[in-house]
XYZ file of C-alpha atoms in Angstrom:
765
model
C -17.017 -64.344 21.348
C -19.099 -62.407 18.806
C -19.361 -64.100 15.441
C -19.267 -62.134 12.234
C -20.193 -63.141 8.741
C -17.528 -62.902 6.007
C -17.821 -59.661 4.111
C -18.483 -57.664 7.277
C -15.939 -59.092 9.677
C -13.767 -61.540 7.787
C -10.430 -60.342 9.261
C -11.764 -60.936 12.764
C -12.905 -64.410 11.762
C -9.457 -65.162 10.353
C -7.741 -64.014 13.535
C -10.079 -66.161 15.615
C -9.515 -69.151 13.366
C -5.767 -68.691 13.648
C -6.106 -69.071 17.408
C -8.122 -72.233 16.880
C -11.133 -70.937 18.830
C -13.586 -70.106 16.036
C -16.045 -72.342 14.292
C -19.095 -70.746 12.722
C -22.490 -71.612 14.158
C -25.227 -73.131 12.015
C -26.860 -69.696 11.949
C -23.615 -68.178 10.606
C -23.433 -70.767 7.836
C -27.103 -70.366 6.857
C -26.779 -66.586 6.778
C -23.642 -66.776 4.640
C -25.357 -69.086 2.116
C -28.432 -66.825 1.969
C -26.276 -63.754 1.318
C -23.799 -65.434 -1.045
C -25.790 -67.845 -3.252
C -23.153 -67.747 -5.988
C -20.396 -68.810 -3.550
C -22.197 -71.514 -1.626
C -20.169 -74.643 -2.310
C -18.398 -76.490 0.496
C -15.002 -75.162 -0.594
C -16.219 -71.559 -0.762
C -17.809 -71.806 2.689
C -14.633 -73.272 4.174
C -12.558 -70.512 2.562
C -14.928 -67.780 3.734
C -14.625 -68.925 7.348
C -10.901 -69.829 7.043
C -11.525 -73.477 7.964
C -8.695 -75.952 7.411
C -7.754 -79.508 8.323
C -10.094 -81.081 10.867
C -12.353 -78.026 10.696
C -13.234 -78.932 7.094
C -14.287 -82.411 8.225
C -16.393 -80.752 10.914
C -17.929 -78.448 8.282
C -18.858 -81.428 6.102
C -20.727 -82.999 9.019
C -22.517 -79.728 9.846
C -23.648 -79.264 6.236
C -24.979 -82.829 6.184
C -26.875 -82.152 9.416
C -28.428 -78.999 7.915
C -29.558 -80.979 4.879
C -31.068 -83.702 7.076
C -32.946 -81.013 9.018
C -34.403 -79.651 5.790
C -32.604 -76.312 6.165
C -30.384 -76.774 3.115
C -30.757 -78.402 -0.271
C -27.918 -79.472 -2.545
C -28.006 -78.921 -6.299
C -24.921 -80.497 -7.864
C -22.149 -79.014 -5.670
C -24.010 -75.857 -4.634
C -25.929 -75.503 -1.393
C -29.011 -73.324 -1.096
C -31.872 -72.592 1.273
C -35.136 -74.407 0.462
C -38.190 -72.224 0.084
C -41.357 -71.421 -1.782
C -40.091 -68.612 -4.001
C -38.084 -69.159 -7.186
C -34.600 -67.583 -7.264
C -35.804 -64.792 -9.587
C -39.390 -63.577 -9.365
C -41.725 -60.598 -9.712
C -42.614 -58.859 -6.439
C -45.061 -56.132 -5.453
C -43.841 -53.611 -2.872
C -46.549 -52.976 -0.296
C -44.982 -51.310 2.782
C -41.864 -50.202 4.644
C -40.404 -51.721 7.788
C -39.556 -49.755 10.951
C -36.132 -48.879 9.505
C -37.624 -47.552 6.276
C -36.720 -50.617 4.195
C -39.086 -51.844 1.499
C -41.238 -54.940 2.032
C -42.671 -56.926 -0.870
C -44.741 -60.016 -1.645
C -44.802 -62.245 -4.755
C -46.981 -60.834 -7.504
C -48.704 -64.202 -8.032
C -49.399 -66.576 -5.121
C -51.897 -69.416 -4.628
C -53.041 -68.981 -1.025
C -55.318 -72.020 -1.113
C -52.321 -74.252 -1.786
C -49.464 -72.531 0.000
C -51.008 -70.382 2.737
C -50.020 -66.744 3.274
C -47.533 -65.265 0.825
C -43.964 -64.881 2.175
C -42.573 -61.410 2.878
C -39.408 -60.223 1.121
C -37.172 -57.477 2.528
C -35.612 -55.642 -0.414
C -32.035 -54.443 -0.392
C -31.232 -50.864 -1.489
C -31.517 -50.336 -5.232
C -28.432 -48.746 -6.757
C -29.203 -48.491 -10.487
C -31.731 -46.026 -11.859
C -34.834 -44.712 -10.060
C -35.444 -46.234 -6.647
C -38.599 -48.364 -6.315
C -41.365 -47.354 -3.952
C -44.570 -48.658 -2.428
C -46.948 -49.908 -5.130
C -44.168 -50.721 -7.611
C -43.569 -54.080 -9.252
C -39.989 -55.281 -9.483
C -38.040 -58.258 -10.770
C -35.805 -59.430 -7.933
C -33.386 -62.190 -6.982
C -34.558 -63.770 -3.706
C -32.647 -65.397 -0.848
C -34.243 -67.302 2.045
C -33.266 -65.907 5.461
C -34.009 -68.964 7.582
C -35.195 -66.693 10.410
C -38.190 -67.643 12.572
C -39.226 -63.989 12.883
C -39.273 -61.196 10.337
C -39.235 -61.515 6.533
C -38.727 -65.023 5.151
C -36.598 -63.694 2.288
C -34.310 -60.869 1.315
C -34.323 -59.649 -2.266
C -32.033 -57.810 -4.645
C -33.855 -55.744 -7.269
C -32.869 -56.512 -10.858
C -35.405 -54.348 -12.650
C -38.195 -51.893 -11.812
C -41.233 -52.198 -14.059
C -43.309 -49.291 -15.246
C -45.139 -47.781 -12.303
C -48.696 -48.985 -11.913
C -51.365 -46.490 -12.738
C -53.446 -45.672 -9.678
C -56.611 -46.958 -11.304
C -59.466 -49.042 -9.928
C -61.190 -51.684 -12.021
C -64.917 -51.995 -11.436
C -68.455 -52.078 -12.760
C -70.546 -48.943 -13.175
C -73.805 -49.198 -11.229
C -76.743 -46.757 -11.336
C -78.453 -46.175 -8.006
C -82.185 -45.688 -7.401
C -81.732 -41.904 -7.214
C -80.065 -41.866 -10.651
C -76.503 -41.352 -9.373
C -73.608 -43.596 -10.405
C -71.158 -45.653 -8.366
C -68.276 -47.990 -9.073
C -68.413 -51.485 -7.626
C -64.720 -52.470 -7.485
C -63.555 -55.863 -8.687
C -61.328 -56.219 -5.634
C -63.371 -56.283 -2.436
C -60.658 -54.473 -0.435
C -61.124 -51.335 -2.552
C -63.751 -48.741 -1.727
C -66.731 -47.858 -3.876
C -66.606 -44.462 -5.605
C -69.203 -41.923 -6.642
C -69.025 -40.992 -10.332
C -70.544 -37.724 -11.496
C -72.396 -37.617 -14.822
C -69.695 -35.347 -16.255
C -67.064 -37.967 -15.403
C -68.675 -40.990 -17.094
C -66.522 -40.626 -20.261
C -69.199 -42.381 -22.356
C -69.624 -45.327 -19.983
C -73.059 -46.766 -19.254
C -74.463 -48.769 -16.371
C -73.208 -52.335 -16.369
C -69.952 -51.395 -18.100
C -66.587 -52.645 -16.921
C -64.453 -49.518 -16.486
C -61.154 -48.213 -15.177
C -61.556 -45.355 -12.721
C -59.171 -43.006 -10.956
C -59.997 -41.298 -7.679
C -60.317 -37.522 -8.004
C -61.136 -36.508 -4.445
C -61.764 -37.970 -1.031
C -64.356 -36.856 1.460
C -64.016 -36.701 5.216
C -67.339 -38.447 5.398
C -68.878 -40.709 2.784
C -67.457 -42.251 -0.357
C -64.611 -40.808 -2.459
C -65.316 -39.461 -5.949
C -63.745 -40.626 -9.188
C -63.848 -40.376 -12.964
C -63.870 -43.021 -15.679
C -60.547 -43.367 -17.488
C -61.688 -45.897 -20.060
C -64.611 -48.167 -20.835
C -63.533 -51.782 -21.208
C -66.849 -53.219 -22.356
C -70.201 -54.330 -21.061
C -70.253 -56.854 -18.239
C -72.993 -58.682 -20.129
C -70.654 -59.385 -23.060
C -69.112 -62.842 -23.217
C -65.528 -61.569 -22.888
C -65.960 -59.206 -19.949
C -65.027 -61.776 -17.306
C -61.657 -62.572 -18.830
C -61.104 -58.828 -19.330
C -61.255 -58.419 -15.541
C -58.349 -60.854 -15.137
C -56.439 -59.250 -17.999
C -56.552 -55.840 -16.328
C -56.181 -57.079 -12.768
C -52.943 -58.882 -13.701
C -51.787 -56.227 -16.187
C -51.585 -58.692 -19.063
C -50.764 -56.828 -22.294
C -53.612 -57.594 -24.683
C -53.505 -54.825 -27.297
C -50.577 -54.871 -29.705
C -48.957 -51.439 -30.156
C -49.166 -49.965 -33.678
C -45.435 -50.413 -34.355
C -45.685 -54.118 -33.487
C -48.647 -54.637 -35.824
C -46.945 -52.646 -38.571
C -43.801 -54.720 -38.228
C -45.812 -57.948 -38.380
C -47.669 -56.832 -41.503
C -44.413 -55.847 -43.212
C -42.840 -59.287 -42.737
C -42.318 -61.214 -45.965
C -42.629 -65.006 -46.167
C -39.398 -66.923 -45.702
C -37.668 -68.320 -48.789
C -35.683 -71.498 -49.488
C -32.399 -69.704 -48.885
C -30.356 -71.619 -46.318
C -33.016 -74.325 -45.941
C -33.295 -78.015 -46.758
C -36.211 -79.016 -48.978
C -38.472 -81.357 -46.997
C -41.691 -80.478 -48.821
C -42.215 -84.073 -49.964
C -41.973 -85.540 -46.458
C -45.572 -86.286 -45.307
C -45.486 -84.427 -41.991
C -48.919 -84.024 -40.364
C -50.292 -81.754 -37.636
C -52.446 -83.229 -34.842
C -54.153 -80.612 -32.648
C -57.397 -79.884 -30.776
C -60.361 -79.645 -33.128
C -60.774 -75.894 -32.435
C -57.082 -74.965 -32.819
C -56.446 -71.858 -34.906
C -52.691 -72.229 -35.230
C -50.591 -75.323 -35.859
C -46.997 -74.989 -34.742
C -45.821 -78.625 -34.693
C -45.888 -81.467 -37.198
C -44.745 -85.085 -36.876
C -43.603 -88.018 -38.977
C -42.260 -91.505 -38.249
C -40.821 -94.404 -40.230
C -38.900 -97.632 -39.557
C -35.131 -97.227 -39.421
C -33.671 -98.872 -42.567
C -30.316 -99.380 -40.817
C -29.801 -103.128 -40.309
C -27.730 -102.350 -37.217
C -30.881 -100.939 -35.580
C -33.393 -103.701 -36.210
C -36.861 -102.724 -35.013
C -35.812 -99.117 -34.495
C -37.625 -96.024 -35.746
C -36.846 -92.546 -37.012
C -39.091 -89.842 -35.549
C -39.227 -86.343 -37.001
C -40.677 -83.314 -35.230
C -40.969 -80.048 -37.170
C -41.696 -76.763 -35.376
C -42.723 -73.438 -36.904
C -39.650 -71.260 -37.521
C -40.707 -68.191 -35.538
C -37.096 -66.970 -35.320
C -37.210 -66.287 -39.063
C -39.750 -63.526 -38.447
C -39.168 -62.277 -34.890
C -35.701 -60.708 -34.823
C -33.869 -59.925 -31.546
C -34.396 -56.321 -30.458
C -37.295 -55.685 -32.866
C -40.665 -54.308 -31.774
C -42.133 -57.804 -32.221
C -39.419 -59.269 -30.015
C -39.803 -56.686 -27.246
C -43.559 -57.210 -27.125
C -43.183 -61.006 -27.118
C -40.809 -60.845 -24.146
C -43.160 -58.446 -22.358
C -46.007 -60.949 -22.755
C -43.814 -64.000 -22.129
C -46.452 -66.460 -23.295
C -49.954 -66.706 -24.679
C -52.777 -66.732 -22.126
C -55.743 -69.070 -22.610
C -59.172 -68.185 -21.221
C -62.417 -70.124 -21.781
C -63.665 -67.358 -24.071
C -60.522 -65.988 -25.722
C -56.780 -66.249 -26.216
C -54.360 -63.406 -25.553
C -51.556 -64.347 -27.972
C -47.848 -63.689 -27.513
C -47.498 -62.755 -31.196
C -49.874 -60.984 -33.620
C -52.126 -63.169 -35.753
C -50.137 -62.291 -38.879
C -47.290 -64.311 -37.340
C -49.033 -66.936 -35.162
C -52.082 -67.780 -37.288
C -50.611 -67.122 -40.728
C -46.883 -67.163 -41.494
C -45.994 -69.586 -38.683
C -49.062 -71.824 -38.844
C -48.192 -75.134 -40.529
C -51.244 -75.192 -42.750
C -52.123 -78.205 -44.849
C -50.691 -78.005 -48.357
C -48.922 -74.657 -47.761
C -45.146 -74.162 -47.774
C -43.898 -73.113 -44.346
C -40.414 -72.658 -42.831
C -39.631 -74.875 -39.848
C -36.950 -76.055 -37.442
C -36.907 -79.855 -37.481
C -35.249 -82.519 -35.372
C -34.777 -86.051 -36.682
C -34.345 -88.642 -33.899
C -33.435 -92.317 -34.129
C -34.603 -94.761 -31.442
C -33.799 -98.404 -30.794
C -36.541 -101.017 -30.470
C -36.557 -100.555 -26.683
C -37.135 -96.778 -26.932
C -33.554 -95.587 -26.372
C -32.498 -92.574 -28.453
C -29.159 -93.197 -30.174
C -28.788 -90.076 -32.316
C -30.507 -86.904 -33.433
C -29.881 -83.950 -35.742
C -31.431 -80.503 -36.251
C -32.320 -79.001 -39.621
C -33.705 -75.725 -40.927
C -36.229 -76.715 -43.550
C -39.093 -75.806 -45.839
C -42.046 -78.174 -45.355
C -45.603 -78.708 -46.557
C -48.063 -80.333 -44.165
C -49.724 -83.390 -45.693
C -52.797 -83.240 -43.444
C -54.389 -81.242 -40.649
C -55.828 -83.660 -38.097
C -57.697 -83.338 -34.812
C -56.889 -85.643 -31.888
C -60.242 -87.530 -31.991
C -60.019 -87.800 -35.773
C -56.531 -89.362 -35.736
C -57.503 -91.707 -32.894
C -60.685 -92.776 -34.666
C -58.681 -93.692 -37.774
C -56.353 -95.924 -35.761
C -59.386 -97.479 -34.075
C -60.905 -98.344 -37.475
C -63.117 -95.348 -38.323
C -61.350 -93.496 -41.134
C -62.670 -90.546 -43.126
C -61.796 -88.825 -46.399
C -58.658 -87.278 -44.860
C -57.339 -90.131 -42.707
C -58.197 -93.037 -45.035
C -55.541 -92.355 -47.693
C -52.772 -91.835 -45.096
C -53.695 -94.547 -42.591
C -51.040 -97.080 -43.603
C -48.375 -94.694 -44.875
C -48.479 -92.013 -42.146
C -50.704 -92.800 -39.152
C -49.819 -96.438 -38.413
C -46.041 -95.674 -38.495
C -46.693 -92.857 -36.007
C -48.483 -95.210 -33.608
C -45.814 -97.882 -34.078
C -43.165 -95.327 -33.166
C -45.168 -94.214 -30.140
C -45.303 -97.814 -28.891
C -41.493 -97.851 -28.994
C -41.099 -94.442 -27.325
C -43.548 -95.561 -24.644
C -41.148 -98.386 -23.741
C -38.431 -95.812 -23.201
C -40.765 -93.687 -21.103
C -41.719 -96.633 -18.921
C -38.070 -97.506 -18.301
C -37.428 -93.852 -17.352
C -40.194 -93.894 -14.706
C -41.426 -90.269 -14.844
C -43.838 -89.080 -12.159
C -47.316 -90.475 -12.929
C -49.877 -88.280 -11.167
C -53.576 -88.793 -11.877
C -54.678 -85.201 -12.469
C -57.634 -84.951 -14.852
C -57.813 -81.675 -16.763
C -61.161 -79.881 -16.830
C -62.450 -77.698 -19.642
C -65.248 -75.125 -19.324
C -67.763 -75.009 -22.163
C -69.629 -71.733 -22.608
C -73.029 -70.919 -24.019
C -73.412 -68.385 -26.813
C -73.979 -65.615 -24.235
C -70.645 -66.329 -22.536
C -72.063 -67.995 -19.418
C -71.086 -71.449 -18.210
C -72.798 -74.351 -19.944
C -70.941 -77.231 -18.317
C -67.503 -78.439 -17.316
C -66.110 -81.560 -18.951
C -63.046 -83.753 -18.492
C -61.881 -84.457 -22.069
C -61.007 -88.077 -22.767
C -57.264 -88.733 -22.662
C -56.465 -90.444 -25.980
C -53.341 -92.198 -27.210
C -53.214 -89.449 -29.839
C -52.624 -86.914 -27.036
C -49.959 -89.092 -25.432
C -48.217 -89.649 -28.777
C -47.796 -85.948 -29.468
C -46.789 -85.301 -25.852
C -44.020 -87.929 -25.930
C -42.752 -86.792 -29.347
C -42.536 -83.215 -28.051
C -40.729 -84.287 -24.869
C -38.097 -86.090 -26.903
C -37.638 -83.066 -29.177
C -37.187 -80.842 -26.110
C -34.558 -83.205 -24.699
C -32.699 -83.248 -28.012
C -32.607 -79.430 -28.075
C -31.135 -79.231 -24.569
C -28.585 -81.972 -25.309
C -27.416 -80.301 -28.512
C -26.997 -76.864 -26.942
C -25.217 -78.262 -23.910
C -22.841 -80.240 -26.146
C -22.116 -77.032 -28.082
C -21.540 -75.172 -24.784
C -24.217 -72.709 -25.889
C -26.024 -70.682 -23.224
C -29.761 -71.355 -23.182
C -32.916 -71.250 -21.084
C -33.662 -74.636 -19.510
C -37.057 -75.782 -18.309
C -36.158 -76.990 -14.828
C -38.145 -78.840 -12.208
C -36.117 -79.291 -9.055
C -36.508 -82.246 -6.742
C -38.679 -81.666 -3.649
C -36.761 -79.963 -0.861
C -35.843 -81.971 2.210
C -38.369 -79.911 4.163
C -41.156 -80.938 1.780
C -39.993 -84.537 1.855
C -40.193 -84.508 5.641
C -43.663 -82.963 5.487
C -44.762 -85.724 3.098
C -43.211 -88.329 5.407
C -45.233 -86.964 8.345
C -48.406 -86.994 6.272
C -47.931 -90.569 5.076
C -47.338 -91.635 8.680
C -50.879 -90.468 9.514
C -52.091 -93.013 6.937
C -49.881 -95.805 8.250
C -47.507 -95.518 5.281
C -43.749 -95.086 5.510
C -41.192 -93.225 3.436
C -37.485 -94.033 3.656
C -35.112 -91.404 4.985
C -31.622 -90.624 3.825
C -31.511 -91.198 0.077
C -32.881 -88.604 -2.336
C -36.382 -89.462 -3.476
C -36.908 -90.354 -7.123
C -40.026 -90.151 -9.309
C -40.116 -93.950 -9.230
C -40.442 -93.883 -5.427
C -43.300 -91.394 -5.686
C -44.970 -93.693 -8.216
C -44.637 -96.513 -5.686
C -46.504 -94.402 -3.139
C -49.270 -93.700 -5.655
C -49.493 -97.373 -6.596
C -50.115 -98.316 -2.953
C -53.299 -96.226 -2.826
C -54.596 -96.897 -6.338
C -58.293 -97.639 -6.064
C -58.335 -96.867 -2.336
C -60.567 -94.299 -0.644
C -57.626 -91.967 -0.035
C -56.238 -92.117 -3.603
C -57.278 -88.546 -4.421
C -55.843 -87.283 -1.130
C -52.436 -88.888 -1.661
C -52.285 -87.710 -5.286
C -53.001 -84.155 -4.129
C -50.385 -84.206 -1.358
C -47.722 -85.712 -3.633
C -48.471 -82.970 -6.162
C -48.047 -80.277 -3.510
C -44.758 -81.808 -2.430
C -43.297 -81.041 -5.855
C -41.306 -77.925 -6.620
C -42.626 -75.442 -9.148
C -41.201 -75.762 -12.654
C -39.456 -72.589 -13.812
C -37.128 -71.324 -16.540
C -33.458 -70.974 -15.701
C -30.088 -70.550 -17.469
C -28.740 -73.111 -14.979
C -29.542 -76.770 -15.559
C -31.139 -78.422 -12.530
C -32.790 -81.198 -14.542
C -36.493 -82.025 -14.687
C -37.514 -84.134 -11.695
C -41.100 -84.830 -12.770
C -40.088 -86.137 -16.205
C -36.973 -87.768 -14.705
C -34.711 -86.118 -17.275
C -31.215 -84.734 -16.770
C -31.570 -81.930 -19.291
C -34.701 -80.406 -20.726
C -35.580 -77.234 -22.639
C -38.748 -75.939 -24.258
C -38.359 -76.048 -28.044
C -41.757 -77.049 -29.433
C -44.005 -73.956 -29.080
C -42.209 -70.715 -30.052
C -45.541 -69.246 -31.218
C -46.839 -69.162 -27.645
C -43.754 -69.320 -25.362
C -40.804 -66.940 -25.433
C -38.544 -69.584 -23.863
C -38.896 -71.721 -26.999
C -37.966 -68.767 -29.199
C -34.743 -68.308 -27.195
C -33.937 -72.009 -27.650
C -34.555 -71.770 -31.423
C -32.190 -68.813 -31.669
C -29.575 -70.652 -29.624
C -29.793 -73.648 -31.990
C -29.491 -71.415 -35.042
C -26.326 -69.809 -33.640
C -24.645 -72.955 -32.306
C -25.364 -75.010 -35.451
C -24.665 -72.086 -37.827
C -28.103 -72.309 -39.449
C -28.447 -68.615 -40.248
C -27.718 -65.039 -39.155
C -30.849 -64.665 -36.986
C -29.635 -66.560 -33.919
C -29.155 -65.526 -30.315
C -27.153 -62.343 -29.679
C -24.444 -61.722 -27.056
C -26.772 -59.185 -25.418
C -29.462 -61.857 -25.034
C -26.973 -64.322 -23.583
C -25.965 -61.793 -20.930
C -29.641 -61.271 -19.982
C -30.653 -64.944 -19.755
C -31.089 -64.832 -15.971
C -33.325 -61.771 -16.236
C -35.243 -63.232 -19.178
C -35.739 -66.517 -17.289
C -37.120 -64.635 -14.294
C -39.459 -62.572 -16.464
C -40.941 -65.473 -18.404
C -41.287 -67.600 -15.257
C -43.255 -64.712 -13.747
C -45.455 -64.238 -16.818
C -46.218 -67.958 -16.757
C -47.371 -67.739 -13.130
C -49.339 -64.595 -14.009
C -51.119 -66.429 -16.815
C -51.969 -69.382 -14.567
C -53.397 -67.082 -11.895
C -55.435 -65.096 -14.428
C -56.819 -68.257 -16.038
C -57.756 -69.710 -12.630
C -59.439 -66.495 -11.463
C -61.431 -66.248 -14.694
C -62.823 -69.735 -14.141
C -63.734 -68.735 -10.572
C -65.543 -65.581 -11.786
C -67.414 -67.416 -14.530
C -68.619 -70.076 -12.116
C -69.423 -67.537 -9.366
C -71.549 -65.515 -11.803
C -73.263 -68.708 -12.976
C -74.023 -69.792 -9.391
C -75.052 -66.363 -8.097
C -78.705 -67.339 -8.606
C -78.259 -70.557 -6.619
C -77.533 -69.200 -3.132
C -78.833 -71.596 -0.433
C -78.496 -74.550 -2.823
C -76.447 -77.618 -1.812
C -73.531 -79.053 -3.793
C -71.172 -82.008 -3.735
C -67.640 -80.675 -3.184
C -64.084 -81.769 -2.502
C -61.758 -80.128 0.035
C -58.975 -78.569 -2.075
C -57.076 -76.673 0.629
C -56.701 -76.676 4.409
C -55.447 -73.602 6.299
C -55.502 -72.282 9.841
C -58.422 -70.044 8.932
C -60.642 -72.572 7.210
C -61.228 -74.897 4.281
C -61.102 -74.292 0.548
C -63.573 -76.487 -1.313
C -63.851 -77.186 -5.027
C -67.026 -78.040 -6.895
C -65.938 -80.922 -9.176
C -68.826 -80.216 -11.504
C -67.468 -76.727 -12.241
C -63.795 -76.772 -11.197
C -64.083 -73.573 -9.110
C -63.163 -72.943 -5.476
C -64.928 -71.412 -2.490
C -64.151 -70.969 1.199
C -65.570 -72.234 4.494
C -64.362 -70.151 7.487
C -63.190 -72.226 10.450
C -65.568 -70.255 12.683
C -68.548 -71.712 10.818
C -67.604 -75.391 11.193
C -69.658 -75.944 14.353
C -69.468 -75.826 18.133
C -66.221 -77.804 18.408
C -62.873 -75.982 18.692
C -60.930 -76.858 15.533
C -57.146 -77.129 15.261
C -54.961 -77.136 12.161
C -52.923 -80.335 11.731
C -50.262 -79.483 9.166
C -48.928 -83.037 8.872
C -52.366 -84.574 8.199
C -53.559 -81.604 6.079
C -56.642 -81.492 8.279
C -58.735 -79.507 10.758
C -59.831 -81.595 13.735
C -62.072 -80.866 16.711
C -60.482 -80.764 20.166
C -63.558 -82.374 21.777
C -64.509 -85.018 19.239
C -61.129 -85.680 17.602
C -63.057 -85.726 14.310
C -62.545 -83.314 11.460
C -62.039 -82.597 7.786
C -59.061 -83.489 5.602
C -57.656 -82.479 2.236
C -59.445 -84.259 -0.670
C -62.465 -85.259 1.471
C -65.743 -85.398 -0.440
C -68.299 -83.285 1.409
C -71.718 -81.700 1.008
C -71.833 -77.901 1.252
C -74.382 -75.091 1.018
C -73.669 -71.917 -0.951
C -74.329 -68.942 1.355
C -72.666 -65.957 -0.371
C -71.379 -65.093 -3.851
C -69.288 -62.126 -5.035
C -69.226 -62.632 -8.832
C -66.816 -59.781 -9.588
C -64.251 -61.122 -7.152
C -64.935 -64.737 -8.131
C -65.449 -65.488 -4.440
C -67.929 -67.936 -2.952
C -68.559 -68.727 0.699
C -69.994 -72.070 1.715
C -71.365 -73.705 4.817
C -70.355 -77.255 5.712
C -73.252 -79.715 5.801
C -71.271 -82.942 6.179
C -70.436 -84.222 9.623
C -66.758 -84.381 10.626
C -65.178 -87.815 10.373
C -62.544 -89.692 12.415
C -59.087 -88.853 11.083
C -56.462 -91.624 10.925
C -53.334 -90.667 12.851
C -54.888 -87.468 14.196
C -55.897 -88.666 17.661
C -54.882 -85.960 20.091
C -55.043 -85.608 23.861
C -55.471 -82.334 25.669
C -54.734 -80.929 29.093
C -55.836 -77.808 30.867
C -53.285 -75.009 31.052
C -53.013 -72.805 34.137
C -55.437 -70.400 32.504
C -57.995 -73.192 32.090
C -57.704 -73.219 28.291
C -57.567 -76.582 26.561
C -54.099 -77.100 25.102
C -53.150 -79.715 22.505
C -50.389 -82.061 23.545
C -47.878 -83.454 21.118
C -49.174 -86.307 19.000
C -48.436 -89.735 20.413
C -46.751 -90.635 17.143
C -43.123 -89.361 17.167
C -42.427 -86.530 14.728
C -39.195 -84.962 13.627
C -39.409 -81.335 14.761
C -37.380 -79.488 12.218
C -36.442 -75.861 12.588
C -38.760 -73.445 10.864
């Protein structure tokens, strides 16, 4: 009997069910869930397939089986397909299938971590102009669960402005005096540029070029559209990433005019907190200061040993009004982007560095939350206020820490006992609450590139992690939780910061990996951050500590913005929203507006139109966040590649940062940049990819290379514009625990790998 999915053949399914001879297959159920994500609860599935009585019990068992196999995940009462793409994301259309349908890939994708980007088959677009090849779209994605063909289908929500057919490259002058463009992307062809088409550009300039003609033989010709600057300037490298990722970096005139016309906020509708000694604690080189903190003992005798913590955040909503030019540009940018040599801000400096910067001794409007904690770090109440404040001191992290450690200066000395010690006392209490919450504790040191005056790499450092950093981080986390709790209690729509639990498929992959190290991971119950911390504790100080940290990190889902609350797995929090940085994140601005509306703190809150677009806005700002991360990472790669271009044939200490079927990605710890070692260059042995062990191993020797291994490599090729480096492996392969394999000869005589002796759960792909 042919099975049909509800929506296309529901009457037939009902007739079959009435006869008692129809139960949907697992494939039917998976397809239904993929195509109907908003109606994917157990009741909706049963209704769609007309299942009653014993059939509903059968359905419950089938759904549990699908979850155990890693083919479904359950979020509250809704079932969904696990996968690598967020539910709403930005895609680039690159081709058509044999039926003429559009095929797309995610706009931002880390191949070294996740392998090849998944393919999305787009459904027909019904509103406005139809998208075409080369377009970027915002789309809702649904996993197909098919072994062949596209991994996802997608429904287009919005088509972005069509990309200009321009090539980014560097103008080179040849020996014969002619000019050519060396493209930034290696897949693009060089172009010949005539002298009349230079548009003022000179050799060594970074330029945008459009192709004007193609030749049957030889290189195509082009003309310079605009000169972006000299490649020798210190900001040229980040400019490559800005243009390659289409990051808006020049504010339109109407946005700048609107920012300049803004008048400082007044006391109207605000509480006067100017005498409260709030202080800012930021990096020493920070240009804007958008958060201030204060703490004091709770005078309530019923809360002995408790503290009151206050966090004040710049009131950006007072200046950036929904629907204004400033607002439209902020949403377009989504967030500020931080490069080693510059910052591309979300808001003009008039707003971010002036009116909304909580400068010492200057009156500034703010949104503040006052939180009361018990002596064991449990929050018992909080309240939000719209205030006028005056920062008592501008402090840097090392400066504040030095004062607590006994080395005060002219600024910290007078406020040590009245301001700083109460802050540290409060942090000690909040730390108790954090420890009882058991958030995920990954050891991931953050590197920072220091540049010379000419913009080249000086060195890469790992800044010391101070208690001052942890204090501000924990205060901000608690403020974010309070914002989400308040808005949820008021039944106010908002944008959550969500971090879903690892999918069952990723859990199974982690389980297989740990088995190769002789470690076990319980099945059945949902994993918690505390269980992950237990895994990390087992390898603390061991040789494979870095490896296990890296694999646990890659097991985690990607944090995104969403109007639906899925909780924050990594922080082990039920509800969480970004509230503390509206200067640099649009999500925080939405949360501020939602608080203003729900608490009736002014007329400049969230609008009904914004509430209706929260899913679209969440998808956009999640995409701009991934875009920023990719651009920042690529800029580091280009800076380091340019710095090392004179050191070809030199040897380096490296760490394996990615393992794929085609080779190894290695990172130079000294510089924090990645390069590639093709599998074909690893030696005479025939290497196989072991997904469970995150390793490549030789079929003859059984030895190989594994994720996080420390190795010695030789630099053999550098492409500075692309930020690409190719290395040669100098270290010998090593025995791999749990990767012993046996082989037999196939009929063709080729050596074939047999299944590992250790049993593995073969889940459906």
